[in-house]
Short mmCIF file of C-alpha atoms in Angstrom, two decimals:
data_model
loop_
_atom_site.label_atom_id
_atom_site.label_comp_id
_atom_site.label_asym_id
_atom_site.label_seq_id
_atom_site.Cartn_x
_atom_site.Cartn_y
_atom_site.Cartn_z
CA UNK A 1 -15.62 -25.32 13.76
CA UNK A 2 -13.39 -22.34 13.77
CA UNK A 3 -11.07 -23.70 16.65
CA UNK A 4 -11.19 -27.15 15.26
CA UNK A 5 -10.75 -26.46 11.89
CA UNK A 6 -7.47 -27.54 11.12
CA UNK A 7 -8.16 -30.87 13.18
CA UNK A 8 -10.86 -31.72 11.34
CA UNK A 9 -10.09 -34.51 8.33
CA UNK A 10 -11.19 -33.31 4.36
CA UNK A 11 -14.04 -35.73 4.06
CA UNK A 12 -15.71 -34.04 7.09
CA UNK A 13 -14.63 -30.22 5.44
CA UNK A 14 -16.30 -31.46 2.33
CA UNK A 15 -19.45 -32.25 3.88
CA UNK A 16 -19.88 -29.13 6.27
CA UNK A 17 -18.83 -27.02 2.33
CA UNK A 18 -21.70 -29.04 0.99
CA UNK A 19 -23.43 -28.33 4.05
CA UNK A 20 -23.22 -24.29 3.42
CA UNK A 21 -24.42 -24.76 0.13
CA UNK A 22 -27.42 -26.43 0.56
CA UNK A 23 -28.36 -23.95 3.33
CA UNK A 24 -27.55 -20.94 1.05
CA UNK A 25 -29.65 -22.65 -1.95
CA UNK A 26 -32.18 -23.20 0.77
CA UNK A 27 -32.15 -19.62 2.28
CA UNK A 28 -32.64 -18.31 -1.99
CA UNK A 29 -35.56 -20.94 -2.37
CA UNK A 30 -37.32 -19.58 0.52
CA UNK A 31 -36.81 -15.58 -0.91
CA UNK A 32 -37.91 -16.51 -4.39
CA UNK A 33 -40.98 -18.36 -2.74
CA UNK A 34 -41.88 -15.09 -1.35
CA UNK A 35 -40.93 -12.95 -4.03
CA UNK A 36 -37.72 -11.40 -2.31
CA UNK A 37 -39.50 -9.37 0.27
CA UNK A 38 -37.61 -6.67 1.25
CA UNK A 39 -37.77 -7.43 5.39
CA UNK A 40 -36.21 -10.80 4.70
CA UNK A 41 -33.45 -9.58 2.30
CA UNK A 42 -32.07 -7.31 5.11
CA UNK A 43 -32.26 -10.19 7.81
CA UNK A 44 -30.24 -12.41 5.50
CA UNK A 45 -28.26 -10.14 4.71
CA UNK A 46 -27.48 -9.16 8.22
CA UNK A 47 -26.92 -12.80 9.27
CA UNK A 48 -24.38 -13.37 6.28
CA UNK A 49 -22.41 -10.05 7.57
CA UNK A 50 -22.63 -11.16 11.37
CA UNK A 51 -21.27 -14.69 10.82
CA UNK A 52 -19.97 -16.46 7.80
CA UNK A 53 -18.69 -12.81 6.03
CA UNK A 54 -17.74 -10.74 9.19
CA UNK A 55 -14.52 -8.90 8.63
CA UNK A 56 -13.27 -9.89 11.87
CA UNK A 57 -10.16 -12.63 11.32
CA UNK A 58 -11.24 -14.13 14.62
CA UNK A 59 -15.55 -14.18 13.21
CA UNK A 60 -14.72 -16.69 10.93
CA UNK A 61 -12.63 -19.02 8.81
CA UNK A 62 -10.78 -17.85 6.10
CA UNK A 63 -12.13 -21.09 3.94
CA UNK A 64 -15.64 -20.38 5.31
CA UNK A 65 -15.80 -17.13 3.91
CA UNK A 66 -13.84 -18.27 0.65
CA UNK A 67 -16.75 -20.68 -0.10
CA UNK A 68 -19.63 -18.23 0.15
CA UNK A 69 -17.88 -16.13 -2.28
CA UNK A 70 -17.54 -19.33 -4.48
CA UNK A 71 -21.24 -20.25 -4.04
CA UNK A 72 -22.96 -17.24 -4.27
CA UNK A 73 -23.90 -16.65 -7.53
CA UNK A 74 -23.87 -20.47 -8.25
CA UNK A 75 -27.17 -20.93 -6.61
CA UNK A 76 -28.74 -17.52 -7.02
CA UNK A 77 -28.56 -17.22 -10.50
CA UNK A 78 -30.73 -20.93 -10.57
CA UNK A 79 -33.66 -18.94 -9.13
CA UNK A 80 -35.81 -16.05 -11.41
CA UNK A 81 -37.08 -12.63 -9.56
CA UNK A 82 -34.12 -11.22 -8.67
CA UNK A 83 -34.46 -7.69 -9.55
CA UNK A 84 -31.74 -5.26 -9.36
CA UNK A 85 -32.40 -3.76 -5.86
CA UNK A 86 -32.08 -7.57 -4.58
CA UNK A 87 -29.12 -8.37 -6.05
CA UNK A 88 -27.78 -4.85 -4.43
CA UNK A 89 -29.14 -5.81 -0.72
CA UNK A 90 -27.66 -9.15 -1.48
CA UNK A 91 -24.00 -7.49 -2.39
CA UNK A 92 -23.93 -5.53 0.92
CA UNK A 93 -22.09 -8.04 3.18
CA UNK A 94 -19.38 -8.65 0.43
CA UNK A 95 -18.73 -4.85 0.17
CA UNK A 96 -17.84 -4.63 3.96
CA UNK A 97 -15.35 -7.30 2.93
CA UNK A 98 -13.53 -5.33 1.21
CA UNK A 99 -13.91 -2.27 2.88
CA UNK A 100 -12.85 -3.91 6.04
CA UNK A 101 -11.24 -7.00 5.72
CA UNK A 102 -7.58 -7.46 6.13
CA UNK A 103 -7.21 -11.08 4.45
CA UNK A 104 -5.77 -10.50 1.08
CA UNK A 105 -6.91 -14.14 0.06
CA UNK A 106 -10.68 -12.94 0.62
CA UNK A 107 -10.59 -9.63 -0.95
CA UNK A 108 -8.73 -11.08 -3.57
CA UNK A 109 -11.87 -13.65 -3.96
CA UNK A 110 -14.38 -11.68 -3.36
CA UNK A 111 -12.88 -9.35 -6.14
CA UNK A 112 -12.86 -12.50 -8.71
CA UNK A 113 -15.33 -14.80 -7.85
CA UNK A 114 -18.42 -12.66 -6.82
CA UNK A 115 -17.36 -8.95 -8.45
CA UNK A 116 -15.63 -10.62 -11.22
CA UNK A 117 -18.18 -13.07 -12.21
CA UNK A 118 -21.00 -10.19 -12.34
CA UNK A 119 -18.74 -7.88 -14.63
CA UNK A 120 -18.35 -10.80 -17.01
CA UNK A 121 -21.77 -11.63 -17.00
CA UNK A 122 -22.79 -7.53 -17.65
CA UNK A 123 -19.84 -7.62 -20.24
CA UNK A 124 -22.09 -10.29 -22.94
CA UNK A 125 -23.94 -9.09 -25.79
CA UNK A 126 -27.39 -8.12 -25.24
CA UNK A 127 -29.11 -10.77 -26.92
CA UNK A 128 -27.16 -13.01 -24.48
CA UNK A 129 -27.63 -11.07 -20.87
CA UNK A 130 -32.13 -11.35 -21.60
CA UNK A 131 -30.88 -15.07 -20.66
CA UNK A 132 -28.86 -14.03 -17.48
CA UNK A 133 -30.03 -14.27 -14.35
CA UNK A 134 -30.04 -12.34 -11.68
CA UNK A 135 -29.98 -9.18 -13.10
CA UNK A 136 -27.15 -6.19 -11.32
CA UNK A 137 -27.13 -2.75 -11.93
CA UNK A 138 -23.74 -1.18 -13.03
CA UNK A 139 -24.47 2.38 -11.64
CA UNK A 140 -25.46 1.11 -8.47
CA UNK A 141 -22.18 -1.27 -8.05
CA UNK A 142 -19.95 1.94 -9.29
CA UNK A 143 -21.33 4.05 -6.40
CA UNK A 144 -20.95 1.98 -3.96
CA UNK A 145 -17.42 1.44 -4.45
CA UNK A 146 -16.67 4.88 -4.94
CA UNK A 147 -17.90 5.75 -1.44
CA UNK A 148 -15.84 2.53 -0.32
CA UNK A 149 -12.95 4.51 -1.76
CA UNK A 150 -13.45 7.43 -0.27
CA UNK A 151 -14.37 5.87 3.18
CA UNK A 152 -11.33 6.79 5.83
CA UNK A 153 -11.93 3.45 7.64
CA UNK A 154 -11.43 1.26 4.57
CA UNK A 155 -8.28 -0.48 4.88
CA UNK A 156 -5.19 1.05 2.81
CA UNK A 157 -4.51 -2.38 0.87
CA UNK A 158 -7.76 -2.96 -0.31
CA UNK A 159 -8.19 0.41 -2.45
CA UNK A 160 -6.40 -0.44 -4.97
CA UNK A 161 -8.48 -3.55 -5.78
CA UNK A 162 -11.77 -0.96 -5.26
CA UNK A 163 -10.76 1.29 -7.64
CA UNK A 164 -9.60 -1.62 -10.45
CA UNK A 165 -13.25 -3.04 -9.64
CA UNK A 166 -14.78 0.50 -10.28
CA UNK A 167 -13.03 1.38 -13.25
CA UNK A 168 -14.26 -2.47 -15.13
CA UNK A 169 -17.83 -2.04 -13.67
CA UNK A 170 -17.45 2.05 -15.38
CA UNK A 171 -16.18 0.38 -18.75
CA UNK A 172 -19.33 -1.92 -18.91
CA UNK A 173 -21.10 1.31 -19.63
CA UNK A 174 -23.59 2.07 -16.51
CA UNK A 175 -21.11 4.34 -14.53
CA UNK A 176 -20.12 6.95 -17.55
CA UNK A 177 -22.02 9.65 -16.33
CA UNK A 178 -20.53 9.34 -12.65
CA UNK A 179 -16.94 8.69 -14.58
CA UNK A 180 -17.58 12.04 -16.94
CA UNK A 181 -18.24 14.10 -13.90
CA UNK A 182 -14.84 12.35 -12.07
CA UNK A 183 -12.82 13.52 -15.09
CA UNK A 184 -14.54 16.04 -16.80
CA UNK A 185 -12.54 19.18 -17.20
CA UNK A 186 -14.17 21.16 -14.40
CA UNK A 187 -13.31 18.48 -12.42
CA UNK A 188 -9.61 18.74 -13.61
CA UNK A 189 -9.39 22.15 -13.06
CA UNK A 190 -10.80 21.73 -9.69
CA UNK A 191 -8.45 19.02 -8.88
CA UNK A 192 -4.99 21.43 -10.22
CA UNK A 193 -6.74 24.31 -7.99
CA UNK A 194 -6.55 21.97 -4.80
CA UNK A 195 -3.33 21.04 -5.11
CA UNK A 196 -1.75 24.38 -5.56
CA UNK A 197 -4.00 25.59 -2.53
CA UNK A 198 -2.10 22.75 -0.75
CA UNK A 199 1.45 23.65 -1.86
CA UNK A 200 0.95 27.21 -0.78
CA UNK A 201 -1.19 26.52 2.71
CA UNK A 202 1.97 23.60 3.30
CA UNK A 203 4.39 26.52 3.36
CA UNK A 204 5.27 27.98 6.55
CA UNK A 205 4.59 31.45 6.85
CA UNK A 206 7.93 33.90 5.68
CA UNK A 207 9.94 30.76 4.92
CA UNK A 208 11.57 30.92 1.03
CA UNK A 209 11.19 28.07 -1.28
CA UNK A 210 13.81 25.37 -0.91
CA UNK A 211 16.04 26.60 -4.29
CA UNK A 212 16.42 22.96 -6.89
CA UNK A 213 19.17 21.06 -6.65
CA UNK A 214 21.27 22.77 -9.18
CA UNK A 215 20.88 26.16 -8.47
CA UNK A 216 21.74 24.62 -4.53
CA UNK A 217 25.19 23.85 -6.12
CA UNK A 218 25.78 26.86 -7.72
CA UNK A 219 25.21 28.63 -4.44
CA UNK A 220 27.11 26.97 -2.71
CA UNK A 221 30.38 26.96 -5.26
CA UNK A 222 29.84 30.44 -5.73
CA UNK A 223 29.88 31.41 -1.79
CA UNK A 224 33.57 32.30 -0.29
CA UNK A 225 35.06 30.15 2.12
CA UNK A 226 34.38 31.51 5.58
CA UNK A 227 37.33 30.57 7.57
CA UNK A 228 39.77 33.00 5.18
CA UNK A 229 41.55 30.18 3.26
CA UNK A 230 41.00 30.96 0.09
CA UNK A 231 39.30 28.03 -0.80
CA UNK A 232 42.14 24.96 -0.08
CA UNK A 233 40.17 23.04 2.24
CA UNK A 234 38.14 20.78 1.82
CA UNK A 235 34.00 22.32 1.31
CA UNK A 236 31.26 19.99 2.85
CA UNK A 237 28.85 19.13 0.07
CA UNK A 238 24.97 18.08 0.76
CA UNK A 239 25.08 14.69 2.36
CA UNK A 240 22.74 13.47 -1.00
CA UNK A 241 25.25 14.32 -3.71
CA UNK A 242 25.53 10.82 -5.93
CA UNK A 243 28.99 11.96 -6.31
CA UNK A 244 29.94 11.35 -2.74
CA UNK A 245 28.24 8.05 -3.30
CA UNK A 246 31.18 5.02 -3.49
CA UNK A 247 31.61 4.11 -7.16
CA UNK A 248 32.50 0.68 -7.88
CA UNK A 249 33.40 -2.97 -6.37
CA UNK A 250 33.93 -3.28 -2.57
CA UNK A 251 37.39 -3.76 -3.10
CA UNK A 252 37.65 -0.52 -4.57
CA UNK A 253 35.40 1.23 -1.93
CA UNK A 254 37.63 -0.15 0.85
CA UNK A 255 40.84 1.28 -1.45
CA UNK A 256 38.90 4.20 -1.25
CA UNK A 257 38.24 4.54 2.61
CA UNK A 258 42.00 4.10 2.91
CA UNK A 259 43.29 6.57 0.96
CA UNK A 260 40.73 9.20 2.69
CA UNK A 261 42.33 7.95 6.13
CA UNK A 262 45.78 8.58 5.43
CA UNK A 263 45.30 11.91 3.82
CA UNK A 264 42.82 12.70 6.69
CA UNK A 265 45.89 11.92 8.72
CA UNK A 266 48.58 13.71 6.94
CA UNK A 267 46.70 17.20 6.87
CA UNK A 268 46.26 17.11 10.84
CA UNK A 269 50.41 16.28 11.43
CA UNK A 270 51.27 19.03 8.94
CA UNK A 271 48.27 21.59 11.58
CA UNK A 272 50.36 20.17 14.09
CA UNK A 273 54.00 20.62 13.10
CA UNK A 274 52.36 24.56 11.86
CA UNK A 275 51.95 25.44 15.82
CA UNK A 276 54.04 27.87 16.97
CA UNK A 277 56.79 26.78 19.70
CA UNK A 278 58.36 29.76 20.25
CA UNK A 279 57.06 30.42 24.03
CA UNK A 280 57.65 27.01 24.99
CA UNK A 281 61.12 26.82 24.33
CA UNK A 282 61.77 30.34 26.37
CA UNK A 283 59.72 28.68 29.50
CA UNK A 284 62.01 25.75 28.94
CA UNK A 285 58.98 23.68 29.01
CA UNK A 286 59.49 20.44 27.74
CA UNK A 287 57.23 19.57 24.82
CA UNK A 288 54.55 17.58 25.33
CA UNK A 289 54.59 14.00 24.34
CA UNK A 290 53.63 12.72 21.22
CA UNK A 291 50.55 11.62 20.64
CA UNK A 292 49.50 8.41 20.52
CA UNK A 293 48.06 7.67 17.12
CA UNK A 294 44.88 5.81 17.00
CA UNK A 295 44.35 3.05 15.26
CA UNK A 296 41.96 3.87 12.51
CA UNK A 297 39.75 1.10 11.38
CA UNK A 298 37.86 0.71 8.17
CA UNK A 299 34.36 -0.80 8.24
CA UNK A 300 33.27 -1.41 4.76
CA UNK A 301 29.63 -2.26 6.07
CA UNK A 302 29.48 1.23 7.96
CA UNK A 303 30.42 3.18 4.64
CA UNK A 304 28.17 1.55 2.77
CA UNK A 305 24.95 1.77 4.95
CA UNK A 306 26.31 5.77 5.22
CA UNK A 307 25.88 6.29 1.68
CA UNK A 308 22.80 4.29 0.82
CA UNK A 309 20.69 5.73 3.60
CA UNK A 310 22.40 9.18 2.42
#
């Protein structure tokens, strides 16, 4: 099915859909018969993480796994029983999907349609969730994404829909002891402590502080020139200075590279014509030809890219 998925024609796609449905309303029949034993949970829930909700890209269809997100709660909440710590063995294959999977269409509908859906559900007035079936529990949903957080192997891009799905399941109201003891103030305290152990373990051993960019400037215009000029030429500046930045349209810019050529040019002939001659003409050595002036070429694309990656 996976290799001839895109082959196949929409009637037969709606049928094998319909197909997974009636299987999965099957496979919650047969758990309620038994009152949810907690053998057959895992199995199921190890057969719905091996094949239709594996992580892997290559496992399974992106529409197959779409579709059991779609129909999950559909069927289950049909069925009475389902206690808490079912619901949570139930959840387990749909929180390696987004601690693992790299499809941003099934995070994204695993964060709506299954996540979503149960937040909205815990988010009715009490009178109205005695009537709701199955039944989740908040605290358990807000731990388990916190250690999905904190996990190193869950994938970058999917934290940020973690921690949005954390912070609604802590507003329901079951996670606000585990969200007092995130933000309390010792935890605040704890967290300033860290990062000021950081800053100082970062710094290499006998190295200053890098001074701020002002008092940088001020250093440097302070400082005398080193070469005995008195200050006429020209000082480098830090490469990031917005003033070196070109101001302006291109057709100014390129004015601008110009007019930097030609006085580029004019200080070295006046160096030159400073030399002294004297010993040449007593040798009568000829002086040396001219030289050739280059042809200097401006490349408003090259100043550019200099300046913006400055």
């Amino acid at each position: 099915m996976i290799r001839e998925w895109h082959g196949i024609d929409h009637h037969r796609l709606d049928k094998f859909l319909v197909l997974m449905r009636m299987m999965w309303r099957a496979t919650c029949d047969m758990l309620a018969a038994e009152a949810w034993p907690a053998l057959t949970l895992e199995r199921v829930a190890t057969i719905m993480a091996e094949y239709p909700l594996n992580p892997r890209i290559d496992a399974s269809h992106v529409s197959i796994r779409t579709h059991v997100c779609d129909v999950f709660l559909d069927e289950l909440k049909t069925l009475e029983g389902a206690t808490e710590d079912v619901t949570n063995a139930l959840l387990g294959p749909f929180y390696a999907l987004l601690r693992q999977s790299k499809q941003r269409a099934v995070v994204g509908r695993v964060a709506d349609a299954v996540f979503g859906a149960v937040a909205e559900s815990m988010s009715l007035p009490a009178d109205e969730q005695q009537r709701i079936r199955p039944r989740f529990s908040a605290s358990a949903i807000v731990d388990e994404l916190t250690s999905i957080a904190n996990d190193v192997g869950c994938v970058d891009a999917n934290r940020g829909v973690v921690y949005g799905l954390r912070d609604r399941f802590e507003g329901i109201g079951g996670g606000q002891a585990a969200k007092a003891a995130r933000t309390g103030p010792n935890s605040t305290t704890a967290r300033a402590l860290l990062k000021s152990t950081f800053e100082e373990l970062s710094q290499p051993a006998g190295k200053k502080k890098r001074p701020k960019e002002p008092l940088m400037r001020a250093a440097l215009a302070a400082q005398p020139p080193s070469d005995g000029t008195n200050g006429t030429t020209h000082q480098k500046r830090p490469a990031h200075d917005p003033d070196l930045r070109p101001q302006g349209s291109l057709k100014q810019v390129r004015r601008m590279g110009a007019t930097n050529g030609k006085r580029r040019r004019s200080e070295g002939d006046a160096r030159t014509a400073a030399r002294p001659s004297a010993g040449l003409e007593k040798a009568n050595i000829p002086d040396p030809p001219p030289e050739r002036k280059r042809r200097v070429t401006f490349s408003p694309t090259k100043v550019v890219r200099k300046y913006v990656k400055s």
